[in-house]
Tab-separated table of C-alpha atoms in Angstrom:
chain	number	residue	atom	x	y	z
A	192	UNK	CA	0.000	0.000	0.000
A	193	UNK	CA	1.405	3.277	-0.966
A	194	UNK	CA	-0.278	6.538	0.782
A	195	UNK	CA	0.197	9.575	-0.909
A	196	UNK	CA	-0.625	12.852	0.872
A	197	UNK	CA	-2.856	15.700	-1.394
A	198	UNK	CA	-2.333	19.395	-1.410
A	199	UNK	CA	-5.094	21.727	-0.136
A	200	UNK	CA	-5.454	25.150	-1.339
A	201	UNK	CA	-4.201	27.602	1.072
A	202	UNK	CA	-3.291	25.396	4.308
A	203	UNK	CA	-1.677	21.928	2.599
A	204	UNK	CA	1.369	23.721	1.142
A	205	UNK	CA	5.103	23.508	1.491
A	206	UNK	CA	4.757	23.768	5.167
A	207	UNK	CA	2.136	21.674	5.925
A	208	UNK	CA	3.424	18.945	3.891
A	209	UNK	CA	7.201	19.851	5.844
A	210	UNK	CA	5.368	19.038	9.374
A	211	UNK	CA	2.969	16.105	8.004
A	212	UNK	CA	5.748	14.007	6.676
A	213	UNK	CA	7.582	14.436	9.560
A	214	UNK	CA	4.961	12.673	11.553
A	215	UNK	CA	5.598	10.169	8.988
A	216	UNK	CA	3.524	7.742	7.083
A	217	UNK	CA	3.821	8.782	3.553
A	218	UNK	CA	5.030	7.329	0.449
A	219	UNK	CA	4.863	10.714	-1.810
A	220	UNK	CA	3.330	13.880	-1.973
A	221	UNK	CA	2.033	16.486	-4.598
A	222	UNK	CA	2.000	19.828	-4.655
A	223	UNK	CA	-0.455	23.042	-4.667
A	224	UNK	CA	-1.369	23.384	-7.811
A	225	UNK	CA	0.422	25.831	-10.117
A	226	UNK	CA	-1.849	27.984	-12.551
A	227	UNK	CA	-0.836	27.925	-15.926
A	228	UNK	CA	-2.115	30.358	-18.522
A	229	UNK	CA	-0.628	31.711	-21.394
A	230	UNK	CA	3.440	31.980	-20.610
A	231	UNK	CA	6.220	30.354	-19.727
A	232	UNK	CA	6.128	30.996	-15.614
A	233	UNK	CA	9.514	32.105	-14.580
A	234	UNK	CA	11.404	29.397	-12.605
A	235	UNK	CA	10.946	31.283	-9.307
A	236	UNK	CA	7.243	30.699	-9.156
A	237	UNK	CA	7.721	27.032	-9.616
A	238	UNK	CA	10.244	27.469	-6.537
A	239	UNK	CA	7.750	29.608	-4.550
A	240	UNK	CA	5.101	26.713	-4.622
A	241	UNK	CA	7.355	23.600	-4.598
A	242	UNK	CA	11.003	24.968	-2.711
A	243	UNK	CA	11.543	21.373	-2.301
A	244	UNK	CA	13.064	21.517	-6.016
A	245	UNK	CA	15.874	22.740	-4.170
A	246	UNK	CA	16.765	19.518	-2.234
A	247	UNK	CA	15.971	17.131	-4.985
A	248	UNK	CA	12.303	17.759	-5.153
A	249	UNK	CA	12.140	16.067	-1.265
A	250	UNK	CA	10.790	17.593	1.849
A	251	UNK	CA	13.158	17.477	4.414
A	252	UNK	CA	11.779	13.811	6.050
A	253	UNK	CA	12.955	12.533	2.289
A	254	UNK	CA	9.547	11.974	1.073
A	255	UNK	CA	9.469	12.723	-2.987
A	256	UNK	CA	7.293	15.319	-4.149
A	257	UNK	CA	4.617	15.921	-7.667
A	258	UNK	CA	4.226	19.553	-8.948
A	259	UNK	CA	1.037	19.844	-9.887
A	260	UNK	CA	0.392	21.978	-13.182
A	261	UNK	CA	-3.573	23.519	-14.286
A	262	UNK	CA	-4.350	24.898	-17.240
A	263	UNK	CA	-6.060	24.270	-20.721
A	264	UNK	CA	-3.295	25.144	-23.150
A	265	UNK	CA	-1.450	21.552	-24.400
A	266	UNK	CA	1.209	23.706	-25.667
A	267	UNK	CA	2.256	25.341	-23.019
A	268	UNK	CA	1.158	23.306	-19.789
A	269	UNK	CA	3.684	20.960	-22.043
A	270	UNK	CA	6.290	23.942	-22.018
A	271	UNK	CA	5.694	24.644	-18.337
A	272	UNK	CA	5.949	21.097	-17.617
A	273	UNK	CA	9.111	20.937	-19.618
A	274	UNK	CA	10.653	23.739	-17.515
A	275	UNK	CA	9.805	22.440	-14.205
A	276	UNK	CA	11.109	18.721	-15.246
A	277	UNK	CA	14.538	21.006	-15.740
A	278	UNK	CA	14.937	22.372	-12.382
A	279	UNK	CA	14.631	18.231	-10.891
A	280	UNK	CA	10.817	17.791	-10.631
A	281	UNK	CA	10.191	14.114	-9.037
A	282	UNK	CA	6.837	14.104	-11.214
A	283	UNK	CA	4.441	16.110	-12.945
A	284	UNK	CA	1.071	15.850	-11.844
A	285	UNK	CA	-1.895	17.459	-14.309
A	286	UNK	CA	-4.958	18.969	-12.179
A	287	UNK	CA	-8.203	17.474	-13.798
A	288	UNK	CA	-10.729	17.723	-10.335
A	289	UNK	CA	-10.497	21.425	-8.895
A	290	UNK	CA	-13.836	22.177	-8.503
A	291	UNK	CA	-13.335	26.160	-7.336
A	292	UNK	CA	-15.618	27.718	-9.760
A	293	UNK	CA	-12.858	30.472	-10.240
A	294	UNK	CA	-10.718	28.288	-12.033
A	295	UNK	CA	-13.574	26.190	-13.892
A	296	UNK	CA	-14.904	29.231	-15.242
A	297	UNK	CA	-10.972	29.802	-16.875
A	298	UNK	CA	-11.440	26.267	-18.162
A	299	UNK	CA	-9.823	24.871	-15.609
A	300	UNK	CA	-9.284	21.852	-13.134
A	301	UNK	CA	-12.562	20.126	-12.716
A	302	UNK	CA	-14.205	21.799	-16.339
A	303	UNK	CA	-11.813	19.763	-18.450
A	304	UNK	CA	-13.946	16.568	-17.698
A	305	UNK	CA	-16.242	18.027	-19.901
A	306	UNK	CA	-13.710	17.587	-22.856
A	307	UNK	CA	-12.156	14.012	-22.461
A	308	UNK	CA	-10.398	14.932	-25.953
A	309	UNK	CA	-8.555	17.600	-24.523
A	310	UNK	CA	-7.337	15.725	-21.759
A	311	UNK	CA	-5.761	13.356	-23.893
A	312	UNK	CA	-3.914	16.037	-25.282
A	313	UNK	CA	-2.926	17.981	-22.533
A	314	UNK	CA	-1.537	14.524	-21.175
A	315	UNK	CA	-0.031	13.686	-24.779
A	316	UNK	CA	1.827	16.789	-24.798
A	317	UNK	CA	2.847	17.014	-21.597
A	318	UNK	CA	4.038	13.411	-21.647
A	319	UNK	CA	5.905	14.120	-24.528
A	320	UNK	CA	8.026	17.357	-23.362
A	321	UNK	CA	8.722	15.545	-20.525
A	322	UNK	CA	11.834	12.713	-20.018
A	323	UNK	CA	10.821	9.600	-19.484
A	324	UNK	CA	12.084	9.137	-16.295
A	325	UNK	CA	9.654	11.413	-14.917
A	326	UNK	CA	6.554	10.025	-14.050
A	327	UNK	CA	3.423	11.808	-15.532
A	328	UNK	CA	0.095	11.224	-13.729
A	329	UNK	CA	-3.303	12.894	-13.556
A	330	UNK	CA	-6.116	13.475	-11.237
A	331	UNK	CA	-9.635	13.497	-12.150
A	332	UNK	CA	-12.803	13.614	-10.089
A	333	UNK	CA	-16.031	11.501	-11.870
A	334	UNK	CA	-17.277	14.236	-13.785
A	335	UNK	CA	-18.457	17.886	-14.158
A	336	UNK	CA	-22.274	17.770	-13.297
A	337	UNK	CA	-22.947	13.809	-13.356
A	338	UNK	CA	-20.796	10.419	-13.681
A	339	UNK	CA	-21.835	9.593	-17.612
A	340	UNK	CA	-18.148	10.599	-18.933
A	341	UNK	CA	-16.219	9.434	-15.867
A	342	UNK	CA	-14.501	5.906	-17.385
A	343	UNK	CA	-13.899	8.036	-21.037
A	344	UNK	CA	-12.298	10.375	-18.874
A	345	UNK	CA	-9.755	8.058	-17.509
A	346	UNK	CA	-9.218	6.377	-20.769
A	347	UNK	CA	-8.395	9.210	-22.193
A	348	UNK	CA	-5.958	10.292	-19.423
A	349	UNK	CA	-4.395	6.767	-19.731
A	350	UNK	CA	-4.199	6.783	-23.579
A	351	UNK	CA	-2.801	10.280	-23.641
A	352	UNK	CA	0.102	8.492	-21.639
A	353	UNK	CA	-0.856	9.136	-17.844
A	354	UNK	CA	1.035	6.562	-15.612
A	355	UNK	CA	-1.332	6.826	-12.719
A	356	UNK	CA	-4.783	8.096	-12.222
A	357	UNK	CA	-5.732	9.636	-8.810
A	358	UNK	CA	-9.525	9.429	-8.537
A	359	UNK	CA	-11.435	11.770	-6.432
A	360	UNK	CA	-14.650	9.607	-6.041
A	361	UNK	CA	-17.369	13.085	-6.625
A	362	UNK	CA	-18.134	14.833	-9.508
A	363	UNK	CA	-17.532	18.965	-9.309
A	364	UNK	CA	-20.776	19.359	-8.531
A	365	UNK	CA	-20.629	16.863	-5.414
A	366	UNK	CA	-18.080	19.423	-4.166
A	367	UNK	CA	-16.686	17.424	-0.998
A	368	UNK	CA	-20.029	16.563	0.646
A	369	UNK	CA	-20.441	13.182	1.857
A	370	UNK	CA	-20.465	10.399	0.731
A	371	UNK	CA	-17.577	9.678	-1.619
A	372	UNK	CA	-18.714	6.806	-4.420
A	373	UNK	CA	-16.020	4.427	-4.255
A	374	UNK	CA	-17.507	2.307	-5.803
A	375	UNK	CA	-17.199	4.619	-9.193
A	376	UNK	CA	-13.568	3.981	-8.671
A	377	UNK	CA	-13.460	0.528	-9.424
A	378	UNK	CA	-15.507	0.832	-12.159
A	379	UNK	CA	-12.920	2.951	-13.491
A	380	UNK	CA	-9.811	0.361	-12.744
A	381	UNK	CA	-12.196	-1.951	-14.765
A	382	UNK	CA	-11.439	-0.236	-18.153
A	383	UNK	CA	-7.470	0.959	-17.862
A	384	UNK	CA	-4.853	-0.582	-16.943
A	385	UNK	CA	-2.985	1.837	-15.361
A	386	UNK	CA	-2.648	2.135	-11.471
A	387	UNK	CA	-5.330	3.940	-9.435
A	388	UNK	CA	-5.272	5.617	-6.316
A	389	UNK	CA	-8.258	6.166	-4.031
A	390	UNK	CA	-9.131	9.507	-3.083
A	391	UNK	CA	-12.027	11.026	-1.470
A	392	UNK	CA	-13.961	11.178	2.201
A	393	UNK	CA	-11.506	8.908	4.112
A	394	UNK	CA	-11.340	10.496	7.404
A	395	UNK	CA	-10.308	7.275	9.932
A	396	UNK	CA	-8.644	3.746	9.715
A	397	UNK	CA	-11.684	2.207	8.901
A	398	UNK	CA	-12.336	4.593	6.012
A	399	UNK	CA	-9.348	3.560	4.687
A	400	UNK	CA	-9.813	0.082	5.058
A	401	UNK	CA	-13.554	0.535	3.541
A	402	UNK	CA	-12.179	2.785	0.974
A	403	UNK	CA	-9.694	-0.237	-0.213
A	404	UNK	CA	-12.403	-2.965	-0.560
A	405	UNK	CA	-14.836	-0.791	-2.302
A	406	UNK	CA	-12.675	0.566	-4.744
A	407	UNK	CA	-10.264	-2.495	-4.988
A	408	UNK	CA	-7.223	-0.054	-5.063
A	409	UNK	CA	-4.032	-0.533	-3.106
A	410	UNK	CA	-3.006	2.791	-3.201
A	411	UNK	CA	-5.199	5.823	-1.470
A	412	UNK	CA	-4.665	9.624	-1.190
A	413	UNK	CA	-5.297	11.335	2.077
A	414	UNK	CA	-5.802	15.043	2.709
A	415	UNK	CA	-8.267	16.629	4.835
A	416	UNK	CA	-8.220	13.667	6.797
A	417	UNK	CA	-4.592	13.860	6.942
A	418	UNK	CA	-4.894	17.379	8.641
A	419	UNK	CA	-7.646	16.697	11.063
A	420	UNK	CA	-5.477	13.684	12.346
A	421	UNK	CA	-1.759	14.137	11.611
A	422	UNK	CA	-1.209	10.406	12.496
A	423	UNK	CA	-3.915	9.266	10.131
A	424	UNK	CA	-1.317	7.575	7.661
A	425	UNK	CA	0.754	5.940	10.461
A	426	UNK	CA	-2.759	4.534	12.041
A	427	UNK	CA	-4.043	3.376	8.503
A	428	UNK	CA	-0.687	1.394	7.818
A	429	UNK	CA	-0.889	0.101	11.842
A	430	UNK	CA	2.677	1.396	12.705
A	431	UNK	CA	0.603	3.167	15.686
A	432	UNK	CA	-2.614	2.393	17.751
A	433	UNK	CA	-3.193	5.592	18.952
A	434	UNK	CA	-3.428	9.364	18.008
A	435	UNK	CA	-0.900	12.310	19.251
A	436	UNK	CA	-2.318	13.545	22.689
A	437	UNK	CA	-3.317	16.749	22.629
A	438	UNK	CA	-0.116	18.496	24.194
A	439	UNK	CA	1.919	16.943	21.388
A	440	UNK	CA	-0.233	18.278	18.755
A	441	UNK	CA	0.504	21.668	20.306
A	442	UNK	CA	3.831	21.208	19.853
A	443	UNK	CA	3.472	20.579	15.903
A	444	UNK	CA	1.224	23.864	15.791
A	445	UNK	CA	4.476	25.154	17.199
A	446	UNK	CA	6.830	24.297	14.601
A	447	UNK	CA	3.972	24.854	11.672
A	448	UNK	CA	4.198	28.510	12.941
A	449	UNK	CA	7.991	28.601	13.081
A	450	UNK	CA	7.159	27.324	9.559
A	451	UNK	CA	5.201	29.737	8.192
A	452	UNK	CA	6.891	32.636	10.269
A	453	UNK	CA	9.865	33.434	7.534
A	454	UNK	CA	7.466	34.203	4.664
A	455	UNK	CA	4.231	35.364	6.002
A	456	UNK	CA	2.717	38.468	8.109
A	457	UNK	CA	1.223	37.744	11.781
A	458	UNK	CA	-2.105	38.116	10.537
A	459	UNK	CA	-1.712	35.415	7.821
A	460	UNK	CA	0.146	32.982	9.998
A	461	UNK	CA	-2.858	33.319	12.942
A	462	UNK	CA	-5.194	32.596	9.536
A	463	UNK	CA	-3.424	29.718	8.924
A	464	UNK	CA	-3.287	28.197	12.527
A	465	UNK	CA	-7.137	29.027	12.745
A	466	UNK	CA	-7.792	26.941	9.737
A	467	UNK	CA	-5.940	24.076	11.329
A	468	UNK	CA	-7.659	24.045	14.348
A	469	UNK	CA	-10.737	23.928	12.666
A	470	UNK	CA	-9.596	21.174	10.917
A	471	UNK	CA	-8.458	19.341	14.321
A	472	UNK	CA	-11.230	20.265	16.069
A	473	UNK	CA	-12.972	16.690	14.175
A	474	UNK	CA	-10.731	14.829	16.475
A	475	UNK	CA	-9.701	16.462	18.913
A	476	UNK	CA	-12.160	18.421	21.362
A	477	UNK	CA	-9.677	20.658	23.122
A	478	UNK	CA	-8.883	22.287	19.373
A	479	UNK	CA	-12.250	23.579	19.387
A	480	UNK	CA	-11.833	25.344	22.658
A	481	UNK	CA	-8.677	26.423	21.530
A	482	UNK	CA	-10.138	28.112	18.449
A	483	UNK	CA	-12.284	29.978	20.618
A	484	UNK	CA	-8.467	31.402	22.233
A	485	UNK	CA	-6.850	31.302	19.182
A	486	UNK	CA	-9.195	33.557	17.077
A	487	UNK	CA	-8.775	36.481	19.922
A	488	UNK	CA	-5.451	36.943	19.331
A	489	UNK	CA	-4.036	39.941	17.939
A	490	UNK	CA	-0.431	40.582	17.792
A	491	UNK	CA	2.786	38.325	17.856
A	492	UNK	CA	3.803	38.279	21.006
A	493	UNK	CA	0.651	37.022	22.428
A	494	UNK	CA	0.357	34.344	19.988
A	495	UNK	CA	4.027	33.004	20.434
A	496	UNK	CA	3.531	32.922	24.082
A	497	UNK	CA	0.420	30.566	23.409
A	498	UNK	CA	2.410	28.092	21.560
A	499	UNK	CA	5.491	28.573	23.478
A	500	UNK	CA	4.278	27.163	26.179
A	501	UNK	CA	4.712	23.936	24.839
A	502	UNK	CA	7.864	21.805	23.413
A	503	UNK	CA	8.416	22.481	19.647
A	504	UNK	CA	9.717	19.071	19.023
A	505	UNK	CA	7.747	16.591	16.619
A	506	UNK	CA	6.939	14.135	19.048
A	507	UNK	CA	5.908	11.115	17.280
């Protein structure tokens, strides 16, 4: 079983995915994804959203890492991808299943399942740009509005030359409300024959383990799950039997603060935190009551003194 851990707009970045690895339990990551338009992005943005290129495209546990590229243009997602390959991308990863209606309406993400011909060519292109020896792979959820072009979908993200498929078991307009239809999922390992990986509402061990039989994968993707309980992947592959208590999860919002303190303003940062708590707050009752703290704060000092209070060390 491989688990790979997915990005989340705006809190499952670069930092995130520095602390989340370092609780361990993850086989490979991918990136935020990076917009592409009509250009050639200079290399720095490719190093603002993935500065893992700079140690061999690892976080700092060792775990490899995708960039994720969005956009509509074969030509140049396949120049973009081409670029990114050149400063030592592990993999390129092609967003087919954001379902923000920003970037649909920019034919974007989630819209392209309404043209399975494009996707083949988007893939095609990019595959071709690309060495060999980098893995290409695609996400997808099951559709735009219904399920009826999900499996022509993935064959044409196989036959465009797609190594692996990441399924997101909703359609755009599912959004991420419950339940996820995993069953969809192995209806669409029926028709290719390249791997699939399980994505999609798995919040807890048993998830997983329902998630597995359903779909028939091996392979799942974790990522809101992943942030409500940081030990989520260790738990799911039984290297633990029970979660962080809540003292060492303070300690991780610690270090994610020392994390996000070089590149972002106080107000930002306390943002950030916020968001995690909320996220935490599924399994773990004192985050809730520590939102209620948290979202008081107002300057630095006050804030650092809250976490400071507690060991920075990854206690895992």
């Amino acid at each position: 079983m491989r688990i790979l851990l997915a990005p989340m707009e705006g809190l499952l970045d670069f930092r995130l995915r520095d602390i989340l690895t370092q609780v361990g339990g993850y086989d490979e990551c991918v990136s935020e994804f990076i917009r592409v338009n009509d250009t050639l992005l200079p290399s720095h943005r490719f190093y603002r959203y993935v500065p893992e290129l700079y140690e061999g495209c690892r976080t700092k546990s060792g775990v490899p890492v995708k960039v994720q590229l969005l956009g509509s243009d074969p030509n140049c997602m396949a120049e973009n991808a081409s670029k990114v390959a050149s400063l030592g991308a592990y993999g390129i990863d092609i967003n087919f299943g954001c379902p923000a209606p920003t970037v649909n309406r920019n034919r974007g993400g989630a819209a392209l399942l309404k043209e399975p011909d494009l996707m083949f060519t988007i893939v095609k292109t990019i595959r071709s740009a690309v060495p060999k020896t980098i893995p290409v792979t695609a996400k997808m959820r099951l559709g735009y509005e219904s399920t009826e072009q999900a499996l022509v979908c993935a064959k044409a993200l196989e036959e465009g030359g797609a190594e692996e498929i990441v399924v997101h078991a909703r359609t755009k307009t599912d959004g991420y409300k419950p339940p996820a239809y995993w069953d969809w999922i192995h209806k669409i390992r029926s028709v290719v024959e390249v791997p699939v990986v399980a994505n999609g509402e798995i919040w807890t061990v048993e998830d997983a383990k329902r998630c597995r039989e359903v779909s028939g994968c091996t392979d799942i993707m974790i990522g809101r799950g992943a942030v409500a309980n940081p030990m989520l992947a260790l738990l799911i592959r039984g290297n633990k039997n029970q979660n962080l208590a809540w003292e060492e999860i303070k300690g991780i919002l610690f270090q994610y603060w020392r994390n996000l303190e070089p590149s972002m303003e106080t107000k930002s940062r306390i943002g950030r935190i916020k968001q995690w708590l909320h996220y935490l707050s599924l399994q773990y009752p004192e985050a809730k009551e520590e939102f209620e703290t948290v979202k008081r704060f107002t300057n630095l000092e006050t804030f650092e003194k809250y976490l400071g209070s507690t060991s920075p060390t990854l206690a895992v």
